[in-house]
Amino acid sequence: MSGRLLQLMACMAFVGASGFAGAEAAPYLAAGELRLTDYLASPPADAATQAEDRRAVLDAQRRRTPEQEARARRDDVWRDAVFSFGQGILPDGFEAGRLPLTQRCFSRAQDDLVQTLLPAKKQYGRPRPYEQDTLLRPLLPPPVGDAYPSGHAMFGYLAATLLGMAVPERRDALFARAREHAASRVIAGVHYPSDLAAGQVAAAALAARLMATPAAVAGFAAMQAELRVNGLAGANNEEEQP
């Protein structure tokens, strides 16, 4: 039996003992454990930056192509979004039905994202672009919550961070995908560029806290082992054992 398979079995046993079988995914972090407002500046208040933000959204609206519009609609997905996020970057087989430990890890991480994001959105209370300017017409149905920070940008950078740690040979492509994923929110007319920048900072804060949380570290290890045993991460990514 290969070392990678033994590692996967050990991780599955650990996660199973923690309530994997038949249990609903729950956040890794306690509610209120991470306050994004401790890490973020307030939304831009000066007229020049606000005008630059508005101009960027208006320019994106004028220039967006049918291909960009289609991508923005695809990137609007939330449930199991990591699998559409990784398509074309990770090898064939990166699918929800084949990777239950990866699905669970990201489901819990997304729950953490939501429970840390929404209080920040509420505190900052920044309106969406189309709520401030009738010339701006969104492609998508009105999203939940205020604009700042962007939850979809936060998710994309969180996914790039966690997947990049698990599959480091794809890290650059994953972060390029995160930038594209975030930009689709401006193209769709539902965010300003400064919302995306705040989402990137928020993702870094959440990723750091998750990797300091034992349950999240165990979930990540199980995901990484599952990716390796399914041939989705290179064997050369394993750390050398003493």
JSON list of C-alpha atoms in Angstrom, two decimals:
[
{"chain": "A", "resi": 1, "resn": "MET", "atom": "CA", "xyz": [0.00, 0.00, 0.00]},
{"chain": "A", "resi": 2, "resn": "SER", "atom": "CA", "xyz": [1.43, 3.37, -1.01]},
{"chain": "A", "resi": 3, "resn": "GLY", "atom": "CA", "xyz": [2.41, 6.03, 1.50]},
{"chain": "A", "resi": 4, "resn": "ARG", "atom": "CA", "xyz": [-0.02, 8.49, -0.03]},
{"chain": "A", "resi": 5, "resn": "LEU", "atom": "CA", "xyz": [-2.92, 6.06, 0.33]},
{"chain": "A", "resi": 6, "resn": "LEU", "atom": "CA", "xyz": [-1.99, 5.37, 3.94]},
{"chain": "A", "resi": 7, "resn": "GLN", "atom": "CA", "xyz": [-1.87, 9.12, 4.56]},
{"chain": "A", "resi": 8, "resn": "LEU", "atom": "CA", "xyz": [-5.32, 9.56, 3.02]},
{"chain": "A", "resi": 9, "resn": "MET", "atom": "CA", "xyz": [-6.75, 6.73, 5.13]},
{"chain": "A", "resi": 10, "resn": "ALA", "atom": "CA", "xyz": [-5.28, 8.23, 8.29]},
{"chain": "A", "resi": 11, "resn": "CYS", "atom": "CA", "xyz": [-6.73, 11.64, 7.46]},
{"chain": "A", "resi": 12, "resn": "MET", "atom": "CA", "xyz": [-10.13, 10.14, 6.69]},
{"chain": "A", "resi": 13, "resn": "ALA", "atom": "CA", "xyz": [-10.08, 8.30, 10.01]},
{"chain": "A", "resi": 14, "resn": "PHE", "atom": "CA", "xyz": [-9.23, 11.51, 11.86]},
{"chain": "A", "resi": 15, "resn": "VAL", "atom": "CA", "xyz": [-11.89, 13.56, 10.10]},
{"chain": "A", "resi": 16, "resn": "GLY", "atom": "CA", "xyz": [-14.40, 10.73, 10.54]},
{"chain": "A", "resi": 17, "resn": "ALA", "atom": "CA", "xyz": [-13.71, 10.67, 14.26]},
{"chain": "A", "resi": 18, "resn": "SER", "atom": "CA", "xyz": [-14.44, 14.39, 14.28]},
{"chain": "A", "resi": 19, "resn": "GLY", "atom": "CA", "xyz": [-17.91, 13.81, 12.91]},
{"chain": "A", "resi": 20, "resn": "PHE", "atom": "CA", "xyz": [-17.47, 13.59, 9.14]},
{"chain": "A", "resi": 21, "resn": "ALA", "atom": "CA", "xyz": [-19.90, 10.73, 8.52]},
{"chain": "A", "resi": 22, "resn": "GLY", "atom": "CA", "xyz": [-23.41, 12.05, 8.08]},
{"chain": "A", "resi": 23, "resn": "ALA", "atom": "CA", "xyz": [-22.68, 15.35, 9.75]},
{"chain": "A", "resi": 24, "resn": "GLU", "atom": "CA", "xyz": [-23.46, 18.77, 8.37]},
{"chain": "A", "resi": 25, "resn": "ALA", "atom": "CA", "xyz": [-20.43, 20.90, 7.65]},
{"chain": "A", "resi": 26, "resn": "ALA", "atom": "CA", "xyz": [-19.89, 23.66, 10.20]},
{"chain": "A", "resi": 27, "resn": "PRO", "atom": "CA", "xyz": [-17.46, 26.55, 10.30]},
{"chain": "A", "resi": 28, "resn": "TYR", "atom": "CA", "xyz": [-13.99, 25.81, 11.60]},
{"chain": "A", "resi": 29, "resn": "LEU", "atom": "CA", "xyz": [-13.92, 29.04, 13.60]},
{"chain": "A", "resi": 30, "resn": "ALA", "atom": "CA", "xyz": [-16.15, 30.16, 16.43]},
{"chain": "A", "resi": 31, "resn": "ALA", "atom": "CA", "xyz": [-18.51, 33.00, 15.59]},
{"chain": "A", "resi": 32, "resn": "GLY", "atom": "CA", "xyz": [-16.77, 36.32, 16.18]},
{"chain": "A", "resi": 33, "resn": "GLU", "atom": "CA", "xyz": [-13.32, 34.74, 16.40]},
{"chain": "A", "resi": 34, "resn": "LEU", "atom": "CA", "xyz": [-12.06, 36.71, 13.39]},
{"chain": "A", "resi": 35, "resn": "ARG", "atom": "CA", "xyz": [-13.12, 40.33, 12.89]},
{"chain": "A", "resi": 36, "resn": "LEU", "atom": "CA", "xyz": [-12.27, 41.50, 9.40]},
{"chain": "A", "resi": 37, "resn": "THR", "atom": "CA", "xyz": [-12.65, 45.11, 10.46]},
{"chain": "A", "resi": 38, "resn": "ASP", "atom": "CA", "xyz": [-9.42, 44.66, 12.46]},
{"chain": "A", "resi": 39, "resn": "TYR", "atom": "CA", "xyz": [-7.58, 44.12, 9.15]},
{"chain": "A", "resi": 40, "resn": "LEU", "atom": "CA", "xyz": [-9.34, 46.40, 6.66]},
{"chain": "A", "resi": 41, "resn": "ALA", "atom": "CA", "xyz": [-9.27, 50.10, 6.01]},
{"chain": "A", "resi": 42, "resn": "SER", "atom": "CA", "xyz": [-12.64, 51.76, 5.59]},
{"chain": "A", "resi": 43, "resn": "PRO", "atom": "CA", "xyz": [-14.01, 52.08, 2.05]},
{"chain": "A", "resi": 44, "resn": "PRO", "atom": "CA", "xyz": [-12.57, 55.04, 0.14]},
{"chain": "A", "resi": 45, "resn": "ALA", "atom": "CA", "xyz": [-14.12, 58.28, 1.33]},
{"chain": "A", "resi": 46, "resn": "ASP", "atom": "CA", "xyz": [-12.25, 60.80, -0.81]},
{"chain": "A", "resi": 47, "resn": "ALA", "atom": "CA", "xyz": [-13.97, 62.05, -3.94]},
{"chain": "A", "resi": 48, "resn": "ALA", "atom": "CA", "xyz": [-11.04, 61.27, -6.26]},
{"chain": "A", "resi": 49, "resn": "THR", "atom": "CA", "xyz": [-10.89, 57.56, -5.35]},
{"chain": "A", "resi": 50, "resn": "GLN", "atom": "CA", "xyz": [-14.66, 57.24, -5.45]},
{"chain": "A", "resi": 51, "resn": "ALA", "atom": "CA", "xyz": [-14.70, 58.78, -8.92]},
{"chain": "A", "resi": 52, "resn": "GLU", "atom": "CA", "xyz": [-11.93, 56.42, -10.04]},
{"chain": "A", "resi": 53, "resn": "ASP", "atom": "CA", "xyz": [-13.91, 53.44, -8.71]},
{"chain": "A", "resi": 54, "resn": "ARG", "atom": "CA", "xyz": [-17.05, 54.58, -10.54]},
{"chain": "A", "resi": 55, "resn": "ARG", "atom": "CA", "xyz": [-15.10, 55.16, -13.76]},
{"chain": "A", "resi": 56, "resn": "ALA", "atom": "CA", "xyz": [-13.64, 51.65, -13.62]},
{"chain": "A", "resi": 57, "resn": "VAL", "atom": "CA", "xyz": [-17.09, 50.05, -13.32]},
{"chain": "A", "resi": 58, "resn": "LEU", "atom": "CA", "xyz": [-18.52, 52.23, -16.10]},
{"chain": "A", "resi": 59, "resn": "ASP", "atom": "CA", "xyz": [-15.57, 51.43, -18.39]},
{"chain": "A", "resi": 60, "resn": "ALA", "atom": "CA", "xyz": [-15.94, 47.70, -17.70]},
{"chain": "A", "resi": 61, "resn": "GLN", "atom": "CA", "xyz": [-19.65, 47.94, -18.53]},
{"chain": "A", "resi": 62, "resn": "ARG", "atom": "CA", "xyz": [-18.96, 49.69, -21.83]},
{"chain": "A", "resi": 63, "resn": "ARG", "atom": "CA", "xyz": [-16.20, 47.31, -22.89]},
{"chain": "A", "resi": 64, "resn": "ARG", "atom": "CA", "xyz": [-17.35, 43.93, -21.61]},
{"chain": "A", "resi": 65, "resn": "THR", "atom": "CA", "xyz": [-17.53, 41.22, -24.25]},
{"chain": "A", "resi": 66, "resn": "PRO", "atom": "CA", "xyz": [-20.04, 38.36, -24.48]},
{"chain": "A", "resi": 67, "resn": "GLU", "atom": "CA", "xyz": [-17.27, 36.04, -23.29]},
{"chain": "A", "resi": 68, "resn": "GLN", "atom": "CA", "xyz": [-16.63, 38.20, -20.24]},
{"chain": "A", "resi": 69, "resn": "GLU", "atom": "CA", "xyz": [-20.33, 38.37, -19.49]},
{"chain": "A", "resi": 70, "resn": "ALA", "atom": "CA", "xyz": [-20.61, 34.58, -19.69]},
{"chain": "A", "resi": 71, "resn": "ARG", "atom": "CA", "xyz": [-17.62, 34.16, -17.38]},
{"chain": "A", "resi": 72, "resn": "ALA", "atom": "CA", "xyz": [-19.04, 36.65, -14.88]},
{"chain": "A", "resi": 73, "resn": "ARG", "atom": "CA", "xyz": [-22.26, 34.65, -14.76]},
{"chain": "A", "resi": 74, "resn": "ARG", "atom": "CA", "xyz": [-20.33, 31.38, -14.30]},
{"chain": "A", "resi": 75, "resn": "ASP", "atom": "CA", "xyz": [-18.23, 32.94, -11.55]},
{"chain": "A", "resi": 76, "resn": "ASP", "atom": "CA", "xyz": [-21.35, 34.00, -9.68]},
{"chain": "A", "resi": 77, "resn": "VAL", "atom": "CA", "xyz": [-21.83, 30.41, -8.48]},
{"chain": "A", "resi": 78, "resn": "TRP", "atom": "CA", "xyz": [-21.37, 29.92, -4.73]},
{"chain": "A", "resi": 79, "resn": "ARG", "atom": "CA", "xyz": [-22.17, 26.33, -3.76]},
{"chain": "A", "resi": 80, "resn": "ASP", "atom": "CA", "xyz": [-19.11, 24.10, -4.29]},
{"chain": "A", "resi": 81, "resn": "ALA", "atom": "CA", "xyz": [-17.55, 27.06, -6.09]},
{"chain": "A", "resi": 82, "resn": "VAL", "atom": "CA", "xyz": [-14.03, 25.71, -5.63]},
{"chain": "A", "resi": 83, "resn": "PHE", "atom": "CA", "xyz": [-14.61, 23.10, -8.34]},
{"chain": "A", "resi": 84, "resn": "SER", "atom": "CA", "xyz": [-15.62, 25.58, -11.02]},
{"chain": "A", "resi": 85, "resn": "PHE", "atom": "CA", "xyz": [-12.83, 27.85, -9.78]},
{"chain": "A", "resi": 86, "resn": "GLY", "atom": "CA", "xyz": [-10.22, 25.14, -10.37]},
{"chain": "A", "resi": 87, "resn": "GLN", "atom": "CA", "xyz": [-11.46, 23.98, -13.78]},
{"chain": "A", "resi": 88, "resn": "GLY", "atom": "CA", "xyz": [-8.83, 24.34, -16.46]},
{"chain": "A", "resi": 89, "resn": "ILE", "atom": "CA", "xyz": [-6.07, 24.75, -13.87]},
{"chain": "A", "resi": 90, "resn": "LEU", "atom": "CA", "xyz": [-6.16, 21.50, -11.93]},
{"chain": "A", "resi": 91, "resn": "PRO", "atom": "CA", "xyz": [-6.21, 18.20, -13.85]},
{"chain": "A", "resi": 92, "resn": "ASP", "atom": "CA", "xyz": [-9.36, 16.45, -15.00]},
{"chain": "A", "resi": 93, "resn": "GLY", "atom": "CA", "xyz": [-11.07, 14.80, -12.06]},
{"chain": "A", "resi": 94, "resn": "PHE", "atom": "CA", "xyz": [-11.23, 17.89, -9.87]},
{"chain": "A", "resi": 95, "resn": "GLU", "atom": "CA", "xyz": [-14.95, 17.40, -9.28]},
{"chain": "A", "resi": 96, "resn": "ALA", "atom": "CA", "xyz": [-17.20, 17.52, -6.24]},
{"chain": "A", "resi": 97, "resn": "GLY", "atom": "CA", "xyz": [-18.49, 13.97, -6.63]},
{"chain": "A", "resi": 98, "resn": "ARG", "atom": "CA", "xyz": [-15.00, 12.51, -6.64]},
{"chain": "A", "resi": 99, "resn": "LEU", "atom": "CA", "xyz": [-13.43, 14.53, -3.82]},
{"chain": "A", "resi": 100, "resn": "PRO", "atom": "CA", "xyz": [-15.60, 14.49, -0.68]},
{"chain": "A", "resi": 101, "resn": "LEU", "atom": "CA", "xyz": [-12.82, 15.62, 1.66]},
{"chain": "A", "resi": 102, "resn": "THR", "atom": "CA", "xyz": [-11.96, 18.57, -0.57]},
{"chain": "A", "resi": 103, "resn": "GLN", "atom": "CA", "xyz": [-15.64, 19.42, -0.83]},
{"chain": "A", "resi": 104, "resn": "ARG", "atom": "CA", "xyz": [-16.04, 19.32, 2.95]},
{"chain": "A", "resi": 105, "resn": "CYS", "atom": "CA", "xyz": [-12.91, 21.36, 3.64]},
{"chain": "A", "resi": 106, "resn": "PHE", "atom": "CA", "xyz": [-14.05, 24.15, 1.34]},
{"chain": "A", "resi": 107, "resn": "SER", "atom": "CA", "xyz": [-17.65, 23.97, 2.50]},
{"chain": "A", "resi": 108, "resn": "ARG", "atom": "CA", "xyz": [-16.52, 24.63, 6.06]},
{"chain": "A", "resi": 109, "resn": "ALA", "atom": "CA", "xyz": [-14.08, 27.33, 4.94]},
{"chain": "A", "resi": 110, "resn": "GLN", "atom": "CA", "xyz": [-16.87, 29.05, 3.00]},
{"chain": "A", "resi": 111, "resn": "ASP", "atom": "CA", "xyz": [-19.03, 28.98, 6.11]},
{"chain": "A", "resi": 112, "resn": "ASP", "atom": "CA", "xyz": [-16.17, 30.72, 7.93]},
{"chain": "A", "resi": 113, "resn": "LEU", "atom": "CA", "xyz": [-15.95, 33.24, 5.11]},
{"chain": "A", "resi": 114, "resn": "VAL", "atom": "CA", "xyz": [-19.65, 34.08, 5.32]},
{"chain": "A", "resi": 115, "resn": "GLN", "atom": "CA", "xyz": [-19.74, 34.40, 9.09]},
{"chain": "A", "resi": 116, "resn": "THR", "atom": "CA", "xyz": [-16.74, 36.74, 9.08]},
{"chain": "A", "resi": 117, "resn": "LEU", "atom": "CA", "xyz": [-17.73, 38.67, 5.94]},
{"chain": "A", "resi": 118, "resn": "LEU", "atom": "CA", "xyz": [-21.32, 39.67, 6.66]},
{"chain": "A", "resi": 119, "resn": "PRO", "atom": "CA", "xyz": [-20.61, 41.62, 9.88]},
{"chain": "A", "resi": 120, "resn": "ALA", "atom": "CA", "xyz": [-17.92, 43.59, 8.04]},
{"chain": "A", "resi": 121, "resn": "LYS", "atom": "CA", "xyz": [-20.25, 44.34, 5.13]},
{"chain": "A", "resi": 122, "resn": "LYS", "atom": "CA", "xyz": [-22.90, 45.51, 7.57]},
{"chain": "A", "resi": 123, "resn": "GLN", "atom": "CA", "xyz": [-20.49, 47.72, 9.51]},
{"chain": "A", "resi": 124, "resn": "TYR", "atom": "CA", "xyz": [-19.08, 49.43, 6.42]},
{"chain": "A", "resi": 125, "resn": "GLY", "atom": "CA", "xyz": [-22.47, 49.66, 4.70]},
{"chain": "A", "resi": 126, "resn": "ARG", "atom": "CA", "xyz": [-21.09, 50.59, 1.30]},
{"chain": "A", "resi": 127, "resn": "PRO", "atom": "CA", "xyz": [-23.81, 50.62, -1.40]},
{"chain": "A", "resi": 128, "resn": "ARG", "atom": "CA", "xyz": [-23.41, 48.63, -4.59]},
{"chain": "A", "resi": 129, "resn": "PRO", "atom": "CA", "xyz": [-22.35, 50.59, -7.70]},
{"chain": "A", "resi": 130, "resn": "TYR", "atom": "CA", "xyz": [-25.80, 50.39, -9.32]},
{"chain": "A", "resi": 131, "resn": "GLU", "atom": "CA", "xyz": [-27.37, 51.70, -6.11]},
{"chain": "A", "resi": 132, "resn": "GLN", "atom": "CA", "xyz": [-25.36, 54.91, -6.45]},
{"chain": "A", "resi": 133, "resn": "ASP", "atom": "CA", "xyz": [-25.46, 55.49, -10.20]},
{"chain": "A", "resi": 134, "resn": "THR", "atom": "CA", "xyz": [-28.34, 54.64, -12.53]},
{"chain": "A", "resi": 135, "resn": "LEU", "atom": "CA", "xyz": [-25.94, 54.53, -15.49]},
{"chain": "A", "resi": 136, "resn": "LEU", "atom": "CA", "xyz": [-24.45, 51.36, -14.01]},
{"chain": "A", "resi": 137, "resn": "ARG", "atom": "CA", "xyz": [-26.50, 48.31, -14.93]},
{"chain": "A", "resi": 138, "resn": "PRO", "atom": "CA", "xyz": [-25.58, 44.99, -13.28]},
{"chain": "A", "resi": 139, "resn": "LEU", "atom": "CA", "xyz": [-25.47, 41.74, -15.20]},
{"chain": "A", "resi": 140, "resn": "LEU", "atom": "CA", "xyz": [-26.48, 39.70, -12.18]},
{"chain": "A", "resi": 141, "resn": "PRO", "atom": "CA", "xyz": [-29.39, 39.63, -9.73]},
{"chain": "A", "resi": 142, "resn": "PRO", "atom": "CA", "xyz": [-28.73, 41.87, -6.71]},
{"chain": "A", "resi": 143, "resn": "PRO", "atom": "CA", "xyz": [-26.26, 40.05, -4.42]},
{"chain": "A", "resi": 144, "resn": "VAL", "atom": "CA", "xyz": [-26.79, 39.66, -0.69]},
{"chain": "A", "resi": 145, "resn": "GLY", "atom": "CA", "xyz": [-25.28, 42.34, 1.52]},
{"chain": "A", "resi": 146, "resn": "ASP", "atom": "CA", "xyz": [-23.40, 45.54, 0.90]},
{"chain": "A", "resi": 147, "resn": "ALA", "atom": "CA", "xyz": [-20.42, 45.96, -1.40]},
{"chain": "A", "resi": 148, "resn": "TYR", "atom": "CA", "xyz": [-17.36, 46.19, 0.85]},
{"chain": "A", "resi": 149, "resn": "PRO", "atom": "CA", "xyz": [-15.46, 43.89, 1.01]},
{"chain": "A", "resi": 150, "resn": "SER", "atom": "CA", "xyz": [-16.28, 41.63, -1.96]},
{"chain": "A", "resi": 151, "resn": "GLY", "atom": "CA", "xyz": [-17.18, 38.13, -0.82]},
{"chain": "A", "resi": 152, "resn": "HIS", "atom": "CA", "xyz": [-16.55, 36.59, -4.22]},
{"chain": "A", "resi": 153, "resn": "ALA", "atom": "CA", "xyz": [-13.11, 38.19, -4.42]},
{"chain": "A", "resi": 154, "resn": "MET", "atom": "CA", "xyz": [-12.45, 36.98, -0.88]},
{"chain": "A", "resi": 155, "resn": "PHE", "atom": "CA", "xyz": [-13.46, 33.45, -1.87]},
{"chain": "A", "resi": 156, "resn": "GLY", "atom": "CA", "xyz": [-11.30, 33.43, -5.01]},
{"chain": "A", "resi": 157, "resn": "TYR", "atom": "CA", "xyz": [-8.18, 34.49, -3.13]},
{"chain": "A", "resi": 158, "resn": "LEU", "atom": "CA", "xyz": [-8.93, 32.07, -0.29]},
{"chain": "A", "resi": 159, "resn": "ALA", "atom": "CA", "xyz": [-9.33, 29.23, -2.81]},
{"chain": "A", "resi": 160, "resn": "ALA", "atom": "CA", "xyz": [-6.09, 30.21, -4.53]},
{"chain": "A", "resi": 161, "resn": "THR", "atom": "CA", "xyz": [-4.28, 30.29, -1.19]},
{"chain": "A", "resi": 162, "resn": "LEU", "atom": "CA", "xyz": [-5.50, 26.91, 0.08]},
{"chain": "A", "resi": 163, "resn": "LEU", "atom": "CA", "xyz": [-5.26, 25.12, -3.26]},
{"chain": "A", "resi": 164, "resn": "GLY", "atom": "CA", "xyz": [-1.88, 26.76, -3.89]},
{"chain": "A", "resi": 165, "resn": "MET", "atom": "CA", "xyz": [-0.61, 25.30, -0.62]},
{"chain": "A", "resi": 166, "resn": "ALA", "atom": "CA", "xyz": [-1.96, 21.87, -1.57]},
{"chain": "A", "resi": 167, "resn": "VAL", "atom": "CA", "xyz": [-0.82, 22.00, -5.20]},
{"chain": "A", "resi": 168, "resn": "PRO", "atom": "CA", "xyz": [2.12, 24.43, -5.23]},
{"chain": "A", "resi": 169, "resn": "GLU", "atom": "CA", "xyz": [3.06, 23.70, -8.83]},
{"chain": "A", "resi": 170, "resn": "ARG", "atom": "CA", "xyz": [-0.24, 25.36, -9.84]},
{"chain": "A", "resi": 171, "resn": "ARG", "atom": "CA", "xyz": [0.00, 28.31, -7.45]},
{"chain": "A", "resi": 172, "resn": "ASP", "atom": "CA", "xyz": [0.74, 31.02, -10.01]},
{"chain": "A", "resi": 173, "resn": "ALA", "atom": "CA", "xyz": [-2.12, 29.88, -12.26]},
{"chain": "A", "resi": 174, "resn": "LEU", "atom": "CA", "xyz": [-4.47, 29.73, -9.26]},
{"chain": "A", "resi": 175, "resn": "PHE", "atom": "CA", "xyz": [-3.70, 33.31, -8.26]},
{"chain": "A", "resi": 176, "resn": "ALA", "atom": "CA", "xyz": [-4.12, 34.45, -11.85]},
{"chain": "A", "resi": 177, "resn": "ARG", "atom": "CA", "xyz": [-7.52, 32.76, -11.74]},
{"chain": "A", "resi": 178, "resn": "ALA", "atom": "CA", "xyz": [-8.31, 34.55, -8.47]},
{"chain": "A", "resi": 179, "resn": "ARG", "atom": "CA", "xyz": [-7.57, 37.92, -10.09]},
{"chain": "A", "resi": 180, "resn": "GLU", "atom": "CA", "xyz": [-9.80, 37.03, -13.03]},
{"chain": "A", "resi": 181, "resn": "HIS", "atom": "CA", "xyz": [-12.51, 35.74, -10.69]},
{"chain": "A", "resi": 182, "resn": "ALA", "atom": "CA", "xyz": [-12.43, 39.00, -8.71]},
{"chain": "A", "resi": 183, "resn": "ALA", "atom": "CA", "xyz": [-12.41, 41.18, -11.82]},
{"chain": "A", "resi": 184, "resn": "SER", "atom": "CA", "xyz": [-15.60, 39.49, -13.00]},
{"chain": "A", "resi": 185, "resn": "ARG", "atom": "CA", "xyz": [-17.42, 41.28, -10.17]},
{"chain": "A", "resi": 186, "resn": "VAL", "atom": "CA", "xyz": [-16.51, 44.68, -11.62]},
{"chain": "A", "resi": 187, "resn": "ILE", "atom": "CA", "xyz": [-17.40, 43.45, -15.11]},
{"chain": "A", "resi": 188, "resn": "ALA", "atom": "CA", "xyz": [-20.76, 42.33, -13.72]},
{"chain": "A", "resi": 189, "resn": "GLY", "atom": "CA", "xyz": [-21.33, 45.80, -12.24]},
{"chain": "A", "resi": 190, "resn": "VAL", "atom": "CA", "xyz": [-21.81, 44.60, -8.65]},
{"chain": "A", "resi": 191, "resn": "HIS", "atom": "CA", "xyz": [-18.50, 45.79, -7.12]},
{"chain": "A", "resi": 192, "resn": "TYR", "atom": "CA", "xyz": [-15.95, 48.55, -7.26]},
{"chain": "A", "resi": 193, "resn": "PRO", "atom": "CA", "xyz": [-12.22, 47.72, -7.64]},
{"chain": "A", "resi": 194, "resn": "SER", "atom": "CA", "xyz": [-11.58, 48.79, -4.05]},
{"chain": "A", "resi": 195, "resn": "ASP", "atom": "CA", "xyz": [-14.10, 46.17, -2.89]},
{"chain": "A", "resi": 196, "resn": "LEU", "atom": "CA", "xyz": [-11.95, 43.53, -4.60]},
{"chain": "A", "resi": 197, "resn": "ALA", "atom": "CA", "xyz": [-8.76, 44.76, -2.97]},
{"chain": "A", "resi": 198, "resn": "ALA", "atom": "CA", "xyz": [-10.42, 44.54, 0.44]},
{"chain": "A", "resi": 199, "resn": "GLY", "atom": "CA", "xyz": [-11.60, 41.01, -0.39]},
{"chain": "A", "resi": 200, "resn": "GLN", "atom": "CA", "xyz": [-8.01, 39.99, -1.08]},
{"chain": "A", "resi": 201, "resn": "VAL", "atom": "CA", "xyz": [-6.85, 41.31, 2.29]},
{"chain": "A", "resi": 202, "resn": "ALA", "atom": "CA", "xyz": [-9.78, 39.60, 4.00]},
{"chain": "A", "resi": 203, "resn": "ALA", "atom": "CA", "xyz": [-8.89, 36.28, 2.34]},
{"chain": "A", "resi": 204, "resn": "ALA", "atom": "CA", "xyz": [-5.33, 36.49, 3.64]},
{"chain": "A", "resi": 205, "resn": "ALA", "atom": "CA", "xyz": [-6.57, 37.17, 7.16]},
{"chain": "A", "resi": 206, "resn": "LEU", "atom": "CA", "xyz": [-8.98, 34.24, 7.06]},
{"chain": "A", "resi": 207, "resn": "ALA", "atom": "CA", "xyz": [-6.44, 31.84, 5.53]},
{"chain": "A", "resi": 208, "resn": "ALA", "atom": "CA", "xyz": [-3.91, 32.69, 8.24]},
{"chain": "A", "resi": 209, "resn": "ARG", "atom": "CA", "xyz": [-6.47, 32.12, 11.00]},
{"chain": "A", "resi": 210, "resn": "LEU", "atom": "CA", "xyz": [-7.61, 28.82, 9.49]},
{"chain": "A", "resi": 211, "resn": "MET", "atom": "CA", "xyz": [-4.04, 27.55, 9.29]},
{"chain": "A", "resi": 212, "resn": "ALA", "atom": "CA", "xyz": [-3.66, 28.31, 12.99]},
{"chain": "A", "resi": 213, "resn": "THR", "atom": "CA", "xyz": [-6.79, 26.29, 13.86]},
{"chain": "A", "resi": 214, "resn": "PRO", "atom": "CA", "xyz": [-6.23, 22.54, 14.47]},
{"chain": "A", "resi": 215, "resn": "ALA", "atom": "CA", "xyz": [-9.53, 21.38, 12.97]},
{"chain": "A", "resi": 216, "resn": "ALA", "atom": "CA", "xyz": [-8.91, 23.40, 9.81]},
{"chain": "A", "resi": 217, "resn": "VAL", "atom": "CA", "xyz": [-5.34, 22.12, 9.55]},
{"chain": "A", "resi": 218, "resn": "ALA", "atom": "CA", "xyz": [-6.66, 18.55, 9.78]},
{"chain": "A", "resi": 219, "resn": "GLY", "atom": "CA", "xyz": [-9.28, 19.27, 7.12]},
{"chain": "A", "resi": 220, "resn": "PHE", "atom": "CA", "xyz": [-6.63, 20.78, 4.87]},
{"chain": "A", "resi": 221, "resn": "ALA", "atom": "CA", "xyz": [-4.33, 17.78, 5.35]},
{"chain": "A", "resi": 222, "resn": "ALA", "atom": "CA", "xyz": [-7.16, 15.44, 4.42]},
{"chain": "A", "resi": 223, "resn": "MET", "atom": "CA", "xyz": [-7.90, 17.49, 1.31]},
{"chain": "A", "resi": 224, "resn": "GLN", "atom": "CA", "xyz": [-4.26, 17.54, 0.27]},
{"chain": "A", "resi": 225, "resn": "ALA", "atom": "CA", "xyz": [-3.92, 13.78, 0.73]},
{"chain": "A", "resi": 226, "resn": "GLU", "atom": "CA", "xyz": [-7.09, 13.21, -1.27]},
{"chain": "A", "resi": 227, "resn": "LEU", "atom": "CA", "xyz": [-5.79, 15.37, -4.12]},
{"chain": "A", "resi": 228, "resn": "ARG", "atom": "CA", "xyz": [-2.51, 13.48, -4.14]},
{"chain": "A", "resi": 229, "resn": "VAL", "atom": "CA", "xyz": [-3.99, 10.00, -4.07]},
{"chain": "A", "resi": 230, "resn": "ASN", "atom": "CA", "xyz": [-6.25, 10.97, -6.96]},
{"chain": "A", "resi": 231, "resn": "GLY", "atom": "CA", "xyz": [-3.30, 12.22, -9.01]},
{"chain": "A", "resi": 232, "resn": "LEU", "atom": "CA", "xyz": [-4.35, 15.88, -8.82]},
{"chain": "A", "resi": 233, "resn": "ALA", "atom": "CA", "xyz": [-1.26, 17.05, -6.96]},
{"chain": "A", "resi": 234, "resn": "GLY", "atom": "CA", "xyz": [2.29, 16.00, -7.75]},
{"chain": "A", "resi": 235, "resn": "ALA", "atom": "CA", "xyz": [4.06, 13.48, -5.58]},
{"chain": "A", "resi": 236, "resn": "ASN", "atom": "CA", "xyz": [7.05, 15.85, -5.57]},
{"chain": "A", "resi": 237, "resn": "ASN", "atom": "CA", "xyz": [4.97, 18.22, -3.43]},
{"chain": "A", "resi": 238, "resn": "GLU", "atom": "CA", "xyz": [5.31, 15.97, -0.40]},
{"chain": "A", "resi": 239, "resn": "GLU", "atom": "CA", "xyz": [7.77, 17.19, 2.18]},
{"chain": "A", "resi": 240, "resn": "GLU", "atom": "CA", "xyz": [10.86, 15.06, 2.64]},
{"chain": "A", "resi": 241, "resn": "GLN", "atom": "CA", "xyz": [10.62, 12.85, 5.67]},
{"chain": "A", "resi": 242, "resn": "PRO", "atom": "CA", "xyz": [13.61, 12.66, 8.04]}
]
